[in-house]
Tab-separated table of C-alpha atoms in Angstrom:
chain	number	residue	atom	x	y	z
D	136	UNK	CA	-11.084	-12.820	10.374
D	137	UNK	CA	-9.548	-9.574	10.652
D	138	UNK	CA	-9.944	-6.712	8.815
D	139	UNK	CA	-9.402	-2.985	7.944
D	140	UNK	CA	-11.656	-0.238	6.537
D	141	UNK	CA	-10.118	2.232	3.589
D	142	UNK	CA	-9.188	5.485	5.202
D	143	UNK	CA	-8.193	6.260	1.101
D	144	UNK	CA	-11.184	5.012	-0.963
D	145	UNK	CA	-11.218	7.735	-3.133
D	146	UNK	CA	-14.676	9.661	-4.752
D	147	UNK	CA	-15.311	8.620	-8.410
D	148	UNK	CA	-13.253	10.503	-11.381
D	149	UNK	CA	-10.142	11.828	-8.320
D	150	UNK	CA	-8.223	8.346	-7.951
D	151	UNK	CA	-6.179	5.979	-10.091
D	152	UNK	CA	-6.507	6.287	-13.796
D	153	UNK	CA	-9.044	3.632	-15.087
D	154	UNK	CA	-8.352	4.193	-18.507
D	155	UNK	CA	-6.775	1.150	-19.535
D	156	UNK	CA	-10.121	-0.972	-17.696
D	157	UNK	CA	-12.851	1.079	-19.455
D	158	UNK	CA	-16.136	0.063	-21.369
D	159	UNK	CA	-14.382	0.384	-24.383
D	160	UNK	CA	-11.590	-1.682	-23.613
D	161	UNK	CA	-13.575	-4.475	-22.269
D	162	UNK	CA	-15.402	-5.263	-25.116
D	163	UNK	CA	-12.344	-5.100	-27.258
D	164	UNK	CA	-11.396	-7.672	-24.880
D	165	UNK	CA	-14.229	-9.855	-25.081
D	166	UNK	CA	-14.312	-9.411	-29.083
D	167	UNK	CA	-11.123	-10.939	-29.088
D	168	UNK	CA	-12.051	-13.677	-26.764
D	169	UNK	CA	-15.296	-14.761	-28.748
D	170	UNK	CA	-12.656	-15.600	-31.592
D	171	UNK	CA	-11.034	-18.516	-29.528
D	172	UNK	CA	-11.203	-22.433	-28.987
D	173	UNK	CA	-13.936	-23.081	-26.804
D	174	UNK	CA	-15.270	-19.591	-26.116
D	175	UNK	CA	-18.728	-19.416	-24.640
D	176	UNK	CA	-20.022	-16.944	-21.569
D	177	UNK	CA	-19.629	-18.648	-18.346
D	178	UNK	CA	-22.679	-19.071	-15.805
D	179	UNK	CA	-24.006	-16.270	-13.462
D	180	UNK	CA	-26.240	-18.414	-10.770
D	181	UNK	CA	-28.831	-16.291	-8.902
D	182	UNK	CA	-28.311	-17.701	-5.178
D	183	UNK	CA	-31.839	-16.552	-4.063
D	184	UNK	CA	-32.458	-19.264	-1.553
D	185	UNK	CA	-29.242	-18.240	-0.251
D	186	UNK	CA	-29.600	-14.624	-0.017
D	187	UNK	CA	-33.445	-14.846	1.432
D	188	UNK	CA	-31.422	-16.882	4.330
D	189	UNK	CA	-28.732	-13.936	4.772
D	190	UNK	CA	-31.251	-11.227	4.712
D	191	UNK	CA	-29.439	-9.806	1.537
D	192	UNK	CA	-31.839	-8.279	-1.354
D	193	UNK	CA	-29.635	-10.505	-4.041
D	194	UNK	CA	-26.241	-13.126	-4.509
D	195	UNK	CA	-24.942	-13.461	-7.649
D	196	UNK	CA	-21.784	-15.214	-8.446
D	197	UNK	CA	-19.918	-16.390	-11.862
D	198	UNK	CA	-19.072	-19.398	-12.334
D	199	UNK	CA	-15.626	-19.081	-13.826
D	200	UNK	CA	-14.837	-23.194	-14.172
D	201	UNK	CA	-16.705	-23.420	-17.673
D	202	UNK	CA	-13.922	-20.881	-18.753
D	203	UNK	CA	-12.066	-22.470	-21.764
D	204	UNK	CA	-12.779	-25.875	-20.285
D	205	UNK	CA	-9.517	-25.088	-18.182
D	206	UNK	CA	-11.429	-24.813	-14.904
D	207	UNK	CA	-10.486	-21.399	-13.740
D	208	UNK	CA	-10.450	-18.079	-15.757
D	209	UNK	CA	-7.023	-17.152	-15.759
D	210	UNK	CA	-6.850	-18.123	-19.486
D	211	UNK	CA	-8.884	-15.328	-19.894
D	212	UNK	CA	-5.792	-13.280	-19.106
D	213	UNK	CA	-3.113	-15.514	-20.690
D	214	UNK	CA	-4.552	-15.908	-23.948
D	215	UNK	CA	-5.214	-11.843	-24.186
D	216	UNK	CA	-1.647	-11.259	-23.333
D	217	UNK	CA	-0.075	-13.719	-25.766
D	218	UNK	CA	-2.387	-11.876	-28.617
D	219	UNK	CA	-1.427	-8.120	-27.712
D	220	UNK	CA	2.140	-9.283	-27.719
D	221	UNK	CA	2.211	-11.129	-31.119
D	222	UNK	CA	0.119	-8.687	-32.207
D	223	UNK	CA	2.853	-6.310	-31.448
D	224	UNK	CA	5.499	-8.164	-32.963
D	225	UNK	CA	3.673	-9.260	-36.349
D	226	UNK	CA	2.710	-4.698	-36.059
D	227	UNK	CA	-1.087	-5.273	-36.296
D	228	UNK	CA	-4.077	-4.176	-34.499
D	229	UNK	CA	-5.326	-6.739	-32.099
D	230	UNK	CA	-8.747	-6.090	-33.305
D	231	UNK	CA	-7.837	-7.827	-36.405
D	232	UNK	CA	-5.950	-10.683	-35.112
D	233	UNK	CA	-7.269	-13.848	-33.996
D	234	UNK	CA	-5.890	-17.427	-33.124
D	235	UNK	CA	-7.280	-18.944	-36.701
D	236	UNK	CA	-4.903	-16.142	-38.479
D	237	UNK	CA	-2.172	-17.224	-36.361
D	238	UNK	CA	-2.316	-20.470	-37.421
D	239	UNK	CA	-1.706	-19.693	-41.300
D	240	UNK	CA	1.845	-20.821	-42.453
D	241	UNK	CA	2.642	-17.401	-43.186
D	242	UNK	CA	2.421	-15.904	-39.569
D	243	UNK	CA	3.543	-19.436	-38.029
D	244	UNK	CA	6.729	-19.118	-39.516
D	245	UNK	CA	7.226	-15.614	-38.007
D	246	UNK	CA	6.621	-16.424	-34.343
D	247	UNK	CA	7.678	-19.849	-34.478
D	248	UNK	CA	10.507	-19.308	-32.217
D	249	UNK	CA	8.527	-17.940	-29.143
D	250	UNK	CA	8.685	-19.311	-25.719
D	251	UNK	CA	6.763	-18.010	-23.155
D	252	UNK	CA	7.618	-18.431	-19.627
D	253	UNK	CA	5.482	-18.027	-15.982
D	254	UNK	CA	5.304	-18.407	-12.428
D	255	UNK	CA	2.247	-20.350	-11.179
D	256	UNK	CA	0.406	-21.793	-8.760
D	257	UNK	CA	-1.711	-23.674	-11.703
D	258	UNK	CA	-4.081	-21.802	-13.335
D	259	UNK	CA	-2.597	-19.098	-14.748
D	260	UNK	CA	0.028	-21.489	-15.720
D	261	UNK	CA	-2.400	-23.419	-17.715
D	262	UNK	CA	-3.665	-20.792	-19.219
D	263	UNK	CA	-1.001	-20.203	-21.010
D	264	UNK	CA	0.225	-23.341	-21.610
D	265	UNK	CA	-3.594	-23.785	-23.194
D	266	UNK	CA	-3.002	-20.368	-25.365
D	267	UNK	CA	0.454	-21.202	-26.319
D	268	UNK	CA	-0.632	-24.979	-27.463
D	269	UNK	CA	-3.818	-22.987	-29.631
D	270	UNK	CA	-0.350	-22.333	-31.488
D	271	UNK	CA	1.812	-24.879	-31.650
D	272	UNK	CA	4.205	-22.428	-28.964
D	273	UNK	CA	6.441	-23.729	-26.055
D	274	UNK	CA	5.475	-23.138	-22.466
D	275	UNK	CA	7.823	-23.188	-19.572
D	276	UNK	CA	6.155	-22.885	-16.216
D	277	UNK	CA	7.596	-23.127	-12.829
D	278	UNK	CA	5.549	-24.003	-9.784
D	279	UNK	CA	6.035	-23.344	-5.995
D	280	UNK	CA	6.797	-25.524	-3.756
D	281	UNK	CA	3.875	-27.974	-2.237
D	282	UNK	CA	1.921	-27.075	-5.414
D	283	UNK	CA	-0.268	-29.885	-6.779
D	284	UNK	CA	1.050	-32.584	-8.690
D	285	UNK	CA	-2.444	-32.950	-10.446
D	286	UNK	CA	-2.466	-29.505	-11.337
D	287	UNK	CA	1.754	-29.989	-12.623
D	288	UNK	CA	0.217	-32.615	-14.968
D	289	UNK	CA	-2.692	-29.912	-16.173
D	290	UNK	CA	-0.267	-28.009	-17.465
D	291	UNK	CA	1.678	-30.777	-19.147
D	292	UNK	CA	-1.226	-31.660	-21.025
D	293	UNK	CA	-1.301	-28.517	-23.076
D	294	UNK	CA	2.390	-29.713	-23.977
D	295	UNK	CA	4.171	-27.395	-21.691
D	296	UNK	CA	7.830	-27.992	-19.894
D	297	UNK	CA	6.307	-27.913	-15.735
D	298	UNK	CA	8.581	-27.867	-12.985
D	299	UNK	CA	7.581	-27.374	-9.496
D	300	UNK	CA	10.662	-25.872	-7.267
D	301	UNK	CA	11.475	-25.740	-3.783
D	302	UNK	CA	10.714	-21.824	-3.486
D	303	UNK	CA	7.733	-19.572	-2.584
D	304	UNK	CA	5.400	-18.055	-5.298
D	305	UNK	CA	7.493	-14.788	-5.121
D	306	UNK	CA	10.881	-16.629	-5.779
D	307	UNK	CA	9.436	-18.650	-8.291
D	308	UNK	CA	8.369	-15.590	-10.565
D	309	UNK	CA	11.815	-14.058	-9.881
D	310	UNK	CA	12.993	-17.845	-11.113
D	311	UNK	CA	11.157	-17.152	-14.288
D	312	UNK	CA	11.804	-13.797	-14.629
D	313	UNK	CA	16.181	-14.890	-14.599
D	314	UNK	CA	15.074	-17.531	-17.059
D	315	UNK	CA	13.483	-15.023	-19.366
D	316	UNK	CA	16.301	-12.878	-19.412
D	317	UNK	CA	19.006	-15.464	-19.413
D	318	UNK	CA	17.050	-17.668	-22.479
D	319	UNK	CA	15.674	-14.828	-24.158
D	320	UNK	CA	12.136	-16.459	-23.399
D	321	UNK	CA	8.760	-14.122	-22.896
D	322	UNK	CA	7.885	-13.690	-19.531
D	323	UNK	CA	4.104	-13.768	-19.145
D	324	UNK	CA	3.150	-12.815	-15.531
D	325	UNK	CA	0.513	-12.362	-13.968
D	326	UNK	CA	1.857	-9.441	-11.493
D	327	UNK	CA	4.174	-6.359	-12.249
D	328	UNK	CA	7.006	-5.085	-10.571
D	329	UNK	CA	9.473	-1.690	-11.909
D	330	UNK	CA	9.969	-1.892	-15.320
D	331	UNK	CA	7.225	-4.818	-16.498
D	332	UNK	CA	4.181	-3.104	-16.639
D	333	UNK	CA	3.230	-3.189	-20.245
D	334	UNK	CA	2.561	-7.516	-19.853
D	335	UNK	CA	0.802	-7.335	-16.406
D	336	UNK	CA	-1.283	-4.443	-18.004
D	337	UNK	CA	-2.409	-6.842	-20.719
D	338	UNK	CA	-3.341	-9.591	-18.204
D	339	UNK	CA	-5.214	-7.508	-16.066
D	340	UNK	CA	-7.258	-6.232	-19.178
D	341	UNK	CA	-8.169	-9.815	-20.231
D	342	UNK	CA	-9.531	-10.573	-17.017
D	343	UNK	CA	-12.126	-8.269	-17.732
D	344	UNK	CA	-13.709	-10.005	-20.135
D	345	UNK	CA	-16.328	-12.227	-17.136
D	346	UNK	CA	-16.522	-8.542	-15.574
D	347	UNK	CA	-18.491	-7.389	-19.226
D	348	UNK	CA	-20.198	-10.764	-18.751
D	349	UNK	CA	-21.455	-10.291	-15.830
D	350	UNK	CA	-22.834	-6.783	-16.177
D	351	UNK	CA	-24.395	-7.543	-19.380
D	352	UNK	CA	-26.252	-10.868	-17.850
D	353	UNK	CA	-27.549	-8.676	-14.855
D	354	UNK	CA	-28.771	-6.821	-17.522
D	355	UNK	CA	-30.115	-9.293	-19.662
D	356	UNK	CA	-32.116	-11.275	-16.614
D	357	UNK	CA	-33.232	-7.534	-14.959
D	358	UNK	CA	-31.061	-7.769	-11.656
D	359	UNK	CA	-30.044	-4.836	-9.468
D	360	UNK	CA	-26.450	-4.140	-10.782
D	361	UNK	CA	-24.557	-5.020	-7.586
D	362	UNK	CA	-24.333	-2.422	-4.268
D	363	UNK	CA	-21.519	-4.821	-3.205
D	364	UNK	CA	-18.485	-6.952	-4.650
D	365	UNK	CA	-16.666	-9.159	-3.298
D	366	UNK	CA	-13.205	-10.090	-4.635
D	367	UNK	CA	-10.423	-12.424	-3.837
D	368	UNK	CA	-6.763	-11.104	-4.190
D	369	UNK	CA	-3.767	-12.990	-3.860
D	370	UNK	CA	-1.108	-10.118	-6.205
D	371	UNK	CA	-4.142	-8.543	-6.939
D	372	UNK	CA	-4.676	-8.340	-10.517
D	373	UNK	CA	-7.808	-9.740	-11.101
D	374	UNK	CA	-9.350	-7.939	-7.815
D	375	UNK	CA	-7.948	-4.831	-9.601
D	376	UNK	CA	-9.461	-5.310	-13.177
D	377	UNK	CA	-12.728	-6.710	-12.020
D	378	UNK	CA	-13.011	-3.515	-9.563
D	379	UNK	CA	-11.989	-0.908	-12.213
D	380	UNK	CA	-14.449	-2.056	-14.924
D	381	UNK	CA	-17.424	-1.619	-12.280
D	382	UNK	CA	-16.095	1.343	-11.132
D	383	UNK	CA	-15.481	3.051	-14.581
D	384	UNK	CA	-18.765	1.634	-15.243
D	385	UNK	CA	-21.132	2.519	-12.138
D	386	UNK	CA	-19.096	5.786	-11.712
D	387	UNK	CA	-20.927	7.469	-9.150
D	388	UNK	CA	-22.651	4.567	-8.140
D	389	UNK	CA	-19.452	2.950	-6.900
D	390	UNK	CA	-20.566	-0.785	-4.989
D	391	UNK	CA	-19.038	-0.974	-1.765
D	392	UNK	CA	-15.954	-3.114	-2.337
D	393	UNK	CA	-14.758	-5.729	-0.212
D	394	UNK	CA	-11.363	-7.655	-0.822
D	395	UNK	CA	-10.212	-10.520	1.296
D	396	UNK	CA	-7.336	-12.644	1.033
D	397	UNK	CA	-5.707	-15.473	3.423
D	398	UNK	CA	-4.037	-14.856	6.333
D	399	UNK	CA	-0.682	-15.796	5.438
D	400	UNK	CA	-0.859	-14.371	2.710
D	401	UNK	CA	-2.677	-11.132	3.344
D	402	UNK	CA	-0.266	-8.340	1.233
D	403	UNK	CA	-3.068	-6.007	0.747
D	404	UNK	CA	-4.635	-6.032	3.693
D	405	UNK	CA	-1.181	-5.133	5.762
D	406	UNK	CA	-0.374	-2.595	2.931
D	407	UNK	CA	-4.111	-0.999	4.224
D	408	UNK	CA	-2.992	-1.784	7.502
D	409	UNK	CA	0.127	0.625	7.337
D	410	UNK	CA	-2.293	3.229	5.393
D	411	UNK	CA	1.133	5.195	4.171
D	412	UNK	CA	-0.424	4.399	0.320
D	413	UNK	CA	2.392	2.294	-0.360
D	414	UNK	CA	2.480	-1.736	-1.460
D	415	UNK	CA	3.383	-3.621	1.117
D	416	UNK	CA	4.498	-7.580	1.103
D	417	UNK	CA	4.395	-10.216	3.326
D	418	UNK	CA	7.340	-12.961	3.318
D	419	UNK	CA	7.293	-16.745	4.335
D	420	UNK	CA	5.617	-19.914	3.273
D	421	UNK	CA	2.052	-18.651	2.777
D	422	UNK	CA	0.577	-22.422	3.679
D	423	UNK	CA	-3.140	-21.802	3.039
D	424	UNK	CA	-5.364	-24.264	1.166
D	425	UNK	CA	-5.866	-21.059	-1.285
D	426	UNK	CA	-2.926	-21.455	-2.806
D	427	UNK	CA	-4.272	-19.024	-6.022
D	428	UNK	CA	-4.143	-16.792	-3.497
D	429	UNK	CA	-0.461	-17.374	-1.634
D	430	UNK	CA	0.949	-14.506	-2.777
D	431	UNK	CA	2.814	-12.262	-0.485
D	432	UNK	CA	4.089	-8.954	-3.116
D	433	UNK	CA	1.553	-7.135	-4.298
D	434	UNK	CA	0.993	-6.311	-8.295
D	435	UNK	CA	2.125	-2.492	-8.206
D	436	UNK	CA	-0.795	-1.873	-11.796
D	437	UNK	CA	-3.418	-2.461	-9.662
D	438	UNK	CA	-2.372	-1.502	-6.349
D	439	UNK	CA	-3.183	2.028	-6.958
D	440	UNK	CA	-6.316	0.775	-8.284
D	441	UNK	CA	-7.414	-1.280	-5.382
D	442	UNK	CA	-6.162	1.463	-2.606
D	443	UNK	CA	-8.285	3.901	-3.832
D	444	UNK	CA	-10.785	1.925	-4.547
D	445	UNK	CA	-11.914	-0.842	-1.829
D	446	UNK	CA	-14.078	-0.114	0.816
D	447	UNK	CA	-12.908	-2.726	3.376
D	448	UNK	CA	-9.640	-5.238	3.148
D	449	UNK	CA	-10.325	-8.425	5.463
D	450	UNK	CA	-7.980	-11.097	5.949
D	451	UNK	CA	-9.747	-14.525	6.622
D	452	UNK	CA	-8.788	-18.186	8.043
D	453	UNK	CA	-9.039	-20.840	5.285
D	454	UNK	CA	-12.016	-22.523	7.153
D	455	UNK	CA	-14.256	-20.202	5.853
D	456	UNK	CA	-12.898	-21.241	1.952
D	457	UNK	CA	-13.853	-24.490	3.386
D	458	UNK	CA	-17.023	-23.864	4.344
D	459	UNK	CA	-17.857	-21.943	1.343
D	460	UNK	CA	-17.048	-24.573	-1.137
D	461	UNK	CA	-19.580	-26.460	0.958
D	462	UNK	CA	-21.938	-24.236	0.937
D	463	UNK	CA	-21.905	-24.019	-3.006
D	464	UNK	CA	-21.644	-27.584	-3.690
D	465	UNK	CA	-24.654	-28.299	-1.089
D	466	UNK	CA	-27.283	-26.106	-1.330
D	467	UNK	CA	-31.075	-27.250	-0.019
D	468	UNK	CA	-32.405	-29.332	-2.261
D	469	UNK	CA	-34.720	-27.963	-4.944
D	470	UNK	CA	-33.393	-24.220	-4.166
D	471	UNK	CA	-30.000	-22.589	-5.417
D	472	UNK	CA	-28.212	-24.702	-8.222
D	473	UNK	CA	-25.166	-26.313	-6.977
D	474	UNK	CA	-21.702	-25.574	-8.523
D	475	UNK	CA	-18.291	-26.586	-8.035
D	476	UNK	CA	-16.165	-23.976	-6.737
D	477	UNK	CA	-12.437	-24.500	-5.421
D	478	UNK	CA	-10.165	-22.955	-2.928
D	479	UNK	CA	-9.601	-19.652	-3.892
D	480	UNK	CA	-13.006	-19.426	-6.017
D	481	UNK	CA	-15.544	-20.065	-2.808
D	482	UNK	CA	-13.586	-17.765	-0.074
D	483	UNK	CA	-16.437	-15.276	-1.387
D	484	UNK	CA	-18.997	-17.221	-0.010
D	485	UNK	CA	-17.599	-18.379	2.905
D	486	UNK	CA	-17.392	-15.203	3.565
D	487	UNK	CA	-19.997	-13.713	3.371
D	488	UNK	CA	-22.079	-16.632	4.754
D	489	UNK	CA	-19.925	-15.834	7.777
D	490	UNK	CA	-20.520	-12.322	7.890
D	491	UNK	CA	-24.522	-12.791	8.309
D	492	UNK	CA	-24.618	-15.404	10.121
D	493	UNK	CA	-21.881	-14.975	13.202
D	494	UNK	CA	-23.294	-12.188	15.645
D	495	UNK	CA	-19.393	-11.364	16.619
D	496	UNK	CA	-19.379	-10.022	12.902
D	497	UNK	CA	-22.924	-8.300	13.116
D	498	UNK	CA	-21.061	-5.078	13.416
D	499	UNK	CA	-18.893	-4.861	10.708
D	500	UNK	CA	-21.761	-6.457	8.489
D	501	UNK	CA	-23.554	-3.218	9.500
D	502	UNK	CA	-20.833	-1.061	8.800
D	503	UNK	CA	-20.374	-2.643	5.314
D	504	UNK	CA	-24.417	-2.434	4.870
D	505	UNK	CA	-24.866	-5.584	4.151
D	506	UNK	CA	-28.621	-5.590	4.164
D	507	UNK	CA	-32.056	-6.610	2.591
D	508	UNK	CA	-31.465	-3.585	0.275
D	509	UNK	CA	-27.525	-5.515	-0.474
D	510	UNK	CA	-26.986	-6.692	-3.919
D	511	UNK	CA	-23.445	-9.058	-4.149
D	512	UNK	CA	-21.780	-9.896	-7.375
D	513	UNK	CA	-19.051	-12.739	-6.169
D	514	UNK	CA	-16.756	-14.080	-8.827
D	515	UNK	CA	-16.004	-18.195	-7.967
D	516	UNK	CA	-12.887	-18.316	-9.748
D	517	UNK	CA	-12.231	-21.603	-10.523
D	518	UNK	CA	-13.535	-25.107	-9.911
D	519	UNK	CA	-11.984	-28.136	-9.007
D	520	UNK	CA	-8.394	-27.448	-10.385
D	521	UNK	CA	-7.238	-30.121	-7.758
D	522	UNK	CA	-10.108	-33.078	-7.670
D	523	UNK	CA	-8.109	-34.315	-4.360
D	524	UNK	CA	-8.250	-31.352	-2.310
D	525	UNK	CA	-11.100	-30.770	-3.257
D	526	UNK	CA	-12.838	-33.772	-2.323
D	527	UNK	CA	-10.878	-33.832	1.179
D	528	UNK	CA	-12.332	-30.647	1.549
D	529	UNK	CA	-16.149	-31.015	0.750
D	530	UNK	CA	-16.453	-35.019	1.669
D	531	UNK	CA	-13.537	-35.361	4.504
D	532	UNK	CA	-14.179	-31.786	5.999
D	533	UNK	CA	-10.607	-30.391	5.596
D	534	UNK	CA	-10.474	-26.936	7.020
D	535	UNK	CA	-7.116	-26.001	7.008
């Protein structure tokens, strides 16, 4: 792995504006989101055995493939977005709106021309194609190149029109972004560039409905609230909602925050790298068996967020996704409970497992105070979204 400390991290209340990821926000979130299809709160597993064997005071991750029975939580974001904006267009308060109202002949009539379009790897694909089924909407979703033809046929089974192209995630969103314009479709994605903001924004804010979760079930079960998180990033906008909840929330208290991505696909961690405050992207192919994560432009919303924010940036080989998804699917028997976690959900683990257990790392473990007085909140963000992978992976001992 390598990685970069934050020369920028900024003290609570002087960096980016968190207004928009507030307390207050995220449980108008989640009050929307307890009115859909499926809705229940997703697992929080207390890794004990796990975090006795790292010499860490606590692991806790959520479990984010019980979301919407979609396997993954990006329809956490999708669904929230396709609310605001018909919310927007019917002119009523999202508080008041919910997918049963939708459904009424009345309102049907009035959005019945909608088409929403997206970029995707698969699962925020899906999740809109799952919110835009809810009511009885078209989906168009286009899908990079090498993308999985089991997660293609996901998305097609939410009645969605699923092509995967011959370009890179990046060209693919500019693919959909030329179809929006040119059809007159919706464009719901999942990252923002100079002058679509307002959609991104709305994404970003639905993600933080398992961030309210999971504070509220520390709570419940009397955990520490976390002195550490861990988050993914591929564009970065679920590293930066899940980050500026906690931080709006802990406020002084800030965790130390750690985000990793691939290697070839490691956007944030250059832009750190080049410490000039500005997004930076990486080009190419971005081959890693975290393909959630294979973006290479970061999400310019959360950017600010997550520069002034993070405490460390570490770019990491896929083995160590590998060898988390192990890890959580194979715990000693009769200690931690074992959960499916794919790809892009387990590099958490993998990491951290790594951290505490390879003495070339014991260093920056000690920098990062990773400790018997550490408490880690990890977020596995999906499960098995591609049943052959992941089996390659955890039976056949793909690393790479």
């Amino acid at each position: 792995m390598k990685y970069q400390f934050n020369t920028r991290r900024k003290k609570y209340g002087t960096g980016a504006a968190l207004s928009l990821l507030n307390g207050n926000v995220g449980h108008e979130v989640l009050a929307f989101h307890k009115k859909l299809p499926n809705y229940a709160v997703t697992p929080l597993h207390n890794l004990a055995h796990l975090s006795r064997r790292l010499g860490l005071g606590s692991i806790h991750i959520k479990d984010e493939s019980w979301r919407f029975g979609l396997n993954a939580f990006k329809g956490l974001g999708g669904s929230y977005a396709v609310g605001k904006y018909l919310a927007d267009k019917l002119q009523c308060d999202i508080n008041s709106l919910s997918f049963a109202a939708l459904n009424t002949p009345e309102i049907k009539e009035k959005i019945k021309d909608c088409v929403f379009v997206t970029a995707t790897d698969g699962n925020h694909g899906r999740g809109v194609a799952w919110a835009a089924e809810q009511l009885g909407l078209k989906a168009v979703v286009y899908m990079p190149k090498g993308s999985s033809l089991i997660r293609a046929e996901n998305i097609r089974h939410h009645g969605a029109e699923c092509t995967i192209t011959d370009l890179n995630y990046d060209d693919a969103v500019r693919l959909a972004h030329r179809m929006a314009q040119t059809k007159g479709w919706v464009l719901l994605q999942d990252t923002a560039w100079t002058g679509y903001e307002e959609i991104p924004t709305w994404i970003m804010q639905g993600y933080m409905t398992l961030a309210v979760e999971a504070y509220e079930q520390l709570a419940e079960t009397n955990s520490p609230l976390p002195t550490h998180l861990i988050l993914q990033a591929g564009v970065g906008s679920f590293a930066g909602s899940v980050m500026g909840y906690f931080v709006e929330k802990m406020q002084e208290n800030i965790p130390n925050i750690i985000v990793v991505e691939p290697h070839q696909a490691n956007c944030l961690y250059q832009s750190a790298v080049m410490n000039d405050g500005q997004p930076h992207c990486v080009t190419g192919d971005m081959a890693t068996i975290m393909a959630g994560l294979a973006c290479g432009e970061p999400n310019i919303i959360s950017w600010p967020i997550i520069r002034d924010n993070t405490s460390c940036f570490i770019s990491a080989d896929d083995c160590l996704a590998a060898k988390g998804m192990r890890i959580s699917a194979a715990p000693r028997p009769g200690t931690d409970t074992p959960f499916i976690s794919g790809e892009s959900g387990a590099i958490g683990v993998g990491l951290l497992y790594e951290l505490m257990n390879n003495m070339h790392y014991q260093d920056l473990a000690n920098r990062l105070q990773l400790d018997a007085n550490a408490h880690v909140l990890l977020i596995s963000t999906e499960g098995d979204t591609s049943p052959d992978i992941y089996e390659d992976i955890v039976w056949n001992g793909r690393s790479a």
